[in-house]
């Protein structure tokens, strides 16, 4: 990657984070900063951090960790200049004893000396590569969030963490399935290849028109619903773990890093 391209990627990432920090960006980040690596967020007390890291290592498809903070330090310089994970995402969720209690704009007042943040890669990161390959994405066309569903695919438990995998869904034309699998398989930092396509009921989804998170989109007769492991999975695990305090991103509202997902094949 050229220095100019790297600079452009870094500038895109910083502009998005500054907009989130200022409160001028408060919605989802689908289609924002195309080509930049985006990440889901989990913040928990240091006492639970090693178990959570091990949970992620056992479940690399839904939980590919791309960054971990030191206790009490909200910065992640390896992911971007001046990142502050307490205020650089458009929207957050606060969990107490496994219950969702708030969705604030920032979590500055909740950050503690023992807080540890994990950033987990997001499938929004590979969408630019799909678009470059001529593969349309309905939620991008409509300007809405991607559809996400809780499945009956069980994750490998570790300590207090476990539960069903969450998946994101994109309608894909039948003729594009092989190409989509090829492109996304190269993006392990962003969940990699699909975990399923076709019948939603086969993975425990009862109503494709009613996602658990995000927005429903229409699926045409020539399209197949394609499902990727999703970084909202830890939010299901947090409900089960019922730890005293945890912070996550609001589904779809990601940390946009300075880094390009440069190992994803671009269309010629």
Tab-separated table of C-alpha atoms in Angstrom:
chain	number	residue	atom	x	y	z
A	1	UNK	CA	0.000	0.000	0.000
A	2	UNK	CA	1.329	3.429	-0.929
A	3	UNK	CA	2.030	6.075	1.724
A	4	UNK	CA	-0.703	8.220	0.151
A	5	UNK	CA	-3.274	5.420	0.445
A	6	UNK	CA	-2.280	4.755	4.053
A	7	UNK	CA	-2.576	8.470	4.822
A	8	UNK	CA	-6.017	8.617	3.195
A	9	UNK	CA	-7.199	5.626	5.211
A	10	UNK	CA	-5.928	7.158	8.442
A	11	UNK	CA	-7.576	10.481	7.666
A	12	UNK	CA	-10.916	8.801	6.890
A	13	UNK	CA	-10.792	6.924	10.169
A	14	UNK	CA	-9.907	9.972	12.205
A	15	UNK	CA	-12.672	12.076	10.630
A	16	UNK	CA	-15.295	9.468	11.528
A	17	UNK	CA	-14.043	9.178	15.110
A	18	UNK	CA	-13.971	12.939	15.578
A	19	UNK	CA	-17.549	13.162	14.295
A	20	UNK	CA	-18.607	10.493	16.799
A	21	UNK	CA	-16.706	12.232	19.586
A	22	UNK	CA	-18.397	15.544	18.763
A	23	UNK	CA	-21.835	13.942	18.642
A	24	UNK	CA	-22.433	14.728	14.967
A	25	UNK	CA	-22.356	11.019	14.060
A	26	UNK	CA	-24.776	9.003	16.163
A	27	UNK	CA	-26.031	6.291	13.785
A	28	UNK	CA	-24.620	3.088	12.274
A	29	UNK	CA	-21.307	3.013	10.375
A	30	UNK	CA	-22.319	0.731	7.482
A	31	UNK	CA	-20.854	2.264	4.324
A	32	UNK	CA	-18.777	4.767	6.322
A	33	UNK	CA	-15.033	5.052	5.505
A	34	UNK	CA	-15.127	2.312	2.835
A	35	UNK	CA	-12.172	-0.061	3.101
A	36	UNK	CA	-11.212	0.873	6.660
A	37	UNK	CA	-11.118	-1.821	9.316
A	38	UNK	CA	-14.047	-1.329	11.703
A	39	UNK	CA	-14.482	-2.924	15.097
A	40	UNK	CA	-17.050	-3.940	17.691
A	41	UNK	CA	-16.319	-2.972	21.297
A	42	UNK	CA	-16.423	-4.806	24.624
A	43	UNK	CA	-15.229	-3.176	27.864
A	44	UNK	CA	-15.173	-5.096	31.137
A	45	UNK	CA	-13.340	-5.164	34.452
A	46	UNK	CA	-9.802	-6.494	34.340
A	47	UNK	CA	-10.826	-9.425	36.561
A	48	UNK	CA	-12.819	-10.835	33.625
A	49	UNK	CA	-10.454	-9.820	30.806
A	50	UNK	CA	-8.399	-13.007	30.540
A	51	UNK	CA	-11.473	-15.240	30.488
A	52	UNK	CA	-13.000	-13.037	27.808
A	53	UNK	CA	-9.779	-13.097	25.762
A	54	UNK	CA	-9.788	-16.897	25.996
A	55	UNK	CA	-13.462	-16.965	24.950
A	56	UNK	CA	-12.566	-14.929	21.870
A	57	UNK	CA	-9.613	-17.204	21.075
A	58	UNK	CA	-11.949	-20.218	21.212
A	59	UNK	CA	-14.433	-18.457	18.903
A	60	UNK	CA	-12.336	-16.670	16.270
A	61	UNK	CA	-15.110	-16.390	13.668
A	62	UNK	CA	-17.473	-14.189	15.721
A	63	UNK	CA	-14.754	-12.711	17.956
A	64	UNK	CA	-11.567	-11.841	16.014
A	65	UNK	CA	-9.748	-9.554	18.452
A	66	UNK	CA	-7.894	-6.741	16.672
A	67	UNK	CA	-7.023	-4.696	19.763
A	68	UNK	CA	-6.891	-4.871	23.567
A	69	UNK	CA	-6.237	-1.943	25.872
A	70	UNK	CA	-4.158	-1.882	29.007
A	71	UNK	CA	-6.229	-1.613	32.207
A	72	UNK	CA	-7.447	1.949	32.642
A	73	UNK	CA	-6.050	3.148	29.289
A	74	UNK	CA	-8.718	4.025	26.673
A	75	UNK	CA	-6.192	4.446	23.868
A	76	UNK	CA	-5.303	1.985	21.103
A	77	UNK	CA	-2.487	3.611	19.105
A	78	UNK	CA	-1.975	0.484	17.000
A	79	UNK	CA	-5.463	0.989	15.553
A	80	UNK	CA	-5.439	4.744	15.119
A	81	UNK	CA	-4.032	8.079	16.148
A	82	UNK	CA	-5.670	9.605	19.229
A	83	UNK	CA	-8.277	6.840	19.610
A	84	UNK	CA	-10.337	7.128	22.780
A	85	UNK	CA	-12.700	4.173	22.986
A	86	UNK	CA	-14.786	5.982	25.630
A	87	UNK	CA	-16.166	8.493	23.119
A	88	UNK	CA	-15.080	7.625	19.543
A	89	UNK	CA	-18.011	5.347	18.671
A	90	UNK	CA	-21.393	6.754	17.588
A	91	UNK	CA	-23.362	4.932	20.311
A	92	UNK	CA	-22.729	2.611	23.253
A	93	UNK	CA	-24.563	0.116	25.406
A	94	UNK	CA	-24.198	-0.265	29.179
A	95	UNK	CA	-24.840	-3.636	30.832
A	96	UNK	CA	-25.290	-4.286	34.557
A	97	UNK	CA	-25.599	-7.858	35.793
A	98	UNK	CA	-26.401	-8.953	32.243
A	99	UNK	CA	-29.178	-6.419	31.703
A	100	UNK	CA	-29.061	-3.610	29.151
A	101	UNK	CA	-29.607	-0.419	31.150
A	102	UNK	CA	-28.545	2.487	28.898
A	103	UNK	CA	-27.448	3.492	25.389
A	104	UNK	CA	-25.356	6.641	25.907
A	105	UNK	CA	-23.389	8.768	23.452
A	106	UNK	CA	-20.173	8.225	25.432
A	107	UNK	CA	-19.015	6.300	28.489
A	108	UNK	CA	-16.527	8.777	29.943
A	109	UNK	CA	-18.240	8.698	33.328
A	110	UNK	CA	-18.232	4.882	33.469
A	111	UNK	CA	-14.560	4.307	32.695
A	112	UNK	CA	-12.611	2.920	35.642
A	113	UNK	CA	-8.999	2.243	36.532
A	114	UNK	CA	-9.561	-1.480	35.928
A	115	UNK	CA	-11.487	-1.133	32.640
A	116	UNK	CA	-10.107	-3.202	29.747
A	117	UNK	CA	-11.354	-2.695	26.201
A	118	UNK	CA	-11.438	-5.270	23.408
A	119	UNK	CA	-11.983	-4.328	19.770
A	120	UNK	CA	-13.340	-7.137	17.603
A	121	UNK	CA	-13.245	-6.944	13.806
A	122	UNK	CA	-16.464	-6.162	11.923
A	123	UNK	CA	-17.825	-7.375	8.590
A	124	UNK	CA	-18.503	-3.776	7.516
A	125	UNK	CA	-14.761	-3.806	6.799
A	126	UNK	CA	-15.008	-6.122	3.772
A	127	UNK	CA	-18.048	-4.514	2.184
A	128	UNK	CA	-15.982	-2.152	0.025
A	129	UNK	CA	-14.243	-5.182	-1.508
A	130	UNK	CA	-17.604	-6.750	-2.334
A	131	UNK	CA	-18.862	-3.534	-3.893
A	132	UNK	CA	-15.637	-3.218	-5.893
A	133	UNK	CA	-16.321	-6.715	-7.246
A	134	UNK	CA	-19.742	-5.599	-8.489
A	135	UNK	CA	-21.691	-7.340	-5.736
A	136	UNK	CA	-24.600	-5.155	-4.564
A	137	UNK	CA	-25.382	-4.865	-0.872
A	138	UNK	CA	-29.001	-4.061	-0.092
A	139	UNK	CA	-28.472	-2.335	3.263
A	140	UNK	CA	-25.868	-0.023	1.709
A	141	UNK	CA	-28.234	0.789	-1.174
A	142	UNK	CA	-31.005	1.596	1.292
A	143	UNK	CA	-28.784	3.433	3.785
A	144	UNK	CA	-29.806	1.214	6.689
A	145	UNK	CA	-28.024	-0.970	9.232
A	146	UNK	CA	-27.225	-4.603	8.419
A	147	UNK	CA	-29.666	-7.245	9.719
A	148	UNK	CA	-28.394	-9.360	12.644
A	149	UNK	CA	-29.872	-12.459	14.264
A	150	UNK	CA	-29.247	-14.619	17.327
A	151	UNK	CA	-28.820	-18.242	16.193
A	152	UNK	CA	-28.785	-21.659	17.820
A	153	UNK	CA	-25.130	-22.128	16.815
A	154	UNK	CA	-23.499	-22.451	20.217
A	155	UNK	CA	-20.171	-20.769	20.880
A	156	UNK	CA	-17.408	-22.580	22.758
A	157	UNK	CA	-17.751	-21.462	26.395
A	158	UNK	CA	-14.990	-20.102	28.593
A	159	UNK	CA	-15.419	-19.065	32.210
A	160	UNK	CA	-18.729	-17.212	32.534
A	161	UNK	CA	-18.949	-16.501	28.789
A	162	UNK	CA	-20.973	-18.561	26.317
A	163	UNK	CA	-24.259	-18.672	24.430
A	164	UNK	CA	-25.490	-18.522	20.863
A	165	UNK	CA	-23.640	-16.973	17.947
A	166	UNK	CA	-25.016	-13.794	16.393
A	167	UNK	CA	-24.830	-13.531	12.597
A	168	UNK	CA	-25.191	-10.699	10.115
A	169	UNK	CA	-27.144	-11.308	6.903
A	170	UNK	CA	-26.739	-9.943	3.394
A	171	UNK	CA	-28.890	-11.046	0.433
A	172	UNK	CA	-26.525	-12.259	-2.300
A	173	UNK	CA	-27.332	-13.258	-5.886
A	174	UNK	CA	-26.925	-16.979	-6.533
A	175	UNK	CA	-24.319	-16.342	-9.223
A	176	UNK	CA	-22.177	-14.316	-6.802
A	177	UNK	CA	-21.978	-16.844	-3.955
A	178	UNK	CA	-18.604	-18.360	-4.869
A	179	UNK	CA	-17.026	-14.940	-5.407
A	180	UNK	CA	-18.413	-13.628	-2.119
A	181	UNK	CA	-17.041	-16.608	-0.242
A	182	UNK	CA	-13.638	-16.178	-1.913
A	183	UNK	CA	-13.379	-12.469	-1.087
A	184	UNK	CA	-14.577	-12.626	2.494
A	185	UNK	CA	-12.561	-15.750	3.349
A	186	UNK	CA	-9.458	-13.548	3.053
A	187	UNK	CA	-10.749	-11.203	5.744
A	188	UNK	CA	-10.238	-13.208	8.926
A	189	UNK	CA	-10.001	-9.943	10.903
A	190	UNK	CA	-13.556	-9.193	9.754
A	191	UNK	CA	-15.165	-12.619	10.438
A	192	UNK	CA	-13.989	-14.328	7.235
A	193	UNK	CA	-16.171	-16.557	5.058
A	194	UNK	CA	-19.906	-17.039	5.669
A	195	UNK	CA	-20.952	-19.550	8.311
A	196	UNK	CA	-24.191	-20.404	6.469
A	197	UNK	CA	-26.321	-19.549	3.498
A	198	UNK	CA	-29.818	-20.580	2.544
A	199	UNK	CA	-32.556	-21.696	4.938
A	200	UNK	CA	-32.520	-19.414	8.028
A	201	UNK	CA	-34.368	-22.038	10.084
A	202	UNK	CA	-31.356	-24.355	9.792
A	203	UNK	CA	-29.507	-22.068	12.223
A	204	UNK	CA	-32.480	-21.278	14.435
A	205	UNK	CA	-33.749	-18.073	12.812
A	206	UNK	CA	-37.548	-18.176	12.915
A	207	UNK	CA	-38.388	-14.993	10.993
A	208	UNK	CA	-35.891	-13.490	8.562
A	209	UNK	CA	-38.080	-10.373	8.343
A	210	UNK	CA	-37.622	-9.660	12.066
A	211	UNK	CA	-33.918	-9.272	12.908
A	212	UNK	CA	-32.836	-9.176	16.540
A	213	UNK	CA	-30.589	-6.181	15.775
A	214	UNK	CA	-30.316	-3.804	12.836
A	215	UNK	CA	-32.777	-3.416	9.979
A	216	UNK	CA	-34.659	-5.910	7.812
A	217	UNK	CA	-34.073	-5.810	4.050
A	218	UNK	CA	-35.953	-7.410	1.158
A	219	UNK	CA	-34.613	-10.624	-0.371
A	220	UNK	CA	-35.481	-11.107	-4.057
A	221	UNK	CA	-36.209	-14.401	-5.814
A	222	UNK	CA	-32.723	-14.508	-7.357
A	223	UNK	CA	-30.989	-13.948	-4.007
A	224	UNK	CA	-29.979	-16.184	-1.120
A	225	UNK	CA	-29.628	-15.000	2.496
A	226	UNK	CA	-25.940	-15.297	3.408
A	227	UNK	CA	-24.869	-15.234	7.051
A	228	UNK	CA	-21.550	-14.215	8.611
A	229	UNK	CA	-20.429	-14.604	12.215
A	230	UNK	CA	-20.934	-11.263	13.957
A	231	UNK	CA	-19.191	-9.275	16.672
A	232	UNK	CA	-22.471	-8.707	18.506
A	233	UNK	CA	-22.027	-12.299	19.761
A	234	UNK	CA	-20.252	-11.054	22.936
A	235	UNK	CA	-23.400	-9.151	23.895
A	236	UNK	CA	-25.240	-12.473	24.109
A	237	UNK	CA	-22.327	-13.829	26.151
A	238	UNK	CA	-22.514	-10.836	28.501
A	239	UNK	CA	-26.186	-11.505	29.172
A	240	UNK	CA	-25.229	-15.007	30.245
A	241	UNK	CA	-22.142	-13.957	32.235
A	242	UNK	CA	-24.089	-11.340	34.214
A	243	UNK	CA	-20.955	-9.500	35.294
A	244	UNK	CA	-21.514	-6.337	37.372
A	245	UNK	CA	-20.646	-3.822	34.646
A	246	UNK	CA	-19.829	-4.076	30.949
A	247	UNK	CA	-19.842	-1.644	28.044
A	248	UNK	CA	-20.292	-2.456	24.356
A	249	UNK	CA	-21.002	-0.650	21.115
A	250	UNK	CA	-24.618	-0.329	20.017
A	251	UNK	CA	-25.024	-2.905	17.209
A	252	UNK	CA	-23.969	-1.300	13.932
A	253	UNK	CA	-22.196	1.652	15.580
A	254	UNK	CA	-18.536	0.731	15.260
A	255	UNK	CA	-15.095	2.025	16.053
A	256	UNK	CA	-13.615	3.027	12.696
A	257	UNK	CA	-9.854	2.494	12.759
A	258	UNK	CA	-7.124	4.110	10.683
A	259	UNK	CA	-6.199	0.750	9.181
A	260	UNK	CA	-7.181	-0.441	5.702
A	261	UNK	CA	-8.317	-4.016	5.317
A	262	UNK	CA	-5.598	-4.356	2.702
A	263	UNK	CA	-5.442	-8.150	2.651
A	264	UNK	CA	-8.946	-8.376	1.208
A	265	UNK	CA	-8.763	-8.913	-2.549
A	266	UNK	CA	-9.996	-5.918	-4.496
A	267	UNK	CA	-11.709	-6.269	-7.865
A	268	UNK	CA	-9.373	-5.907	-10.830
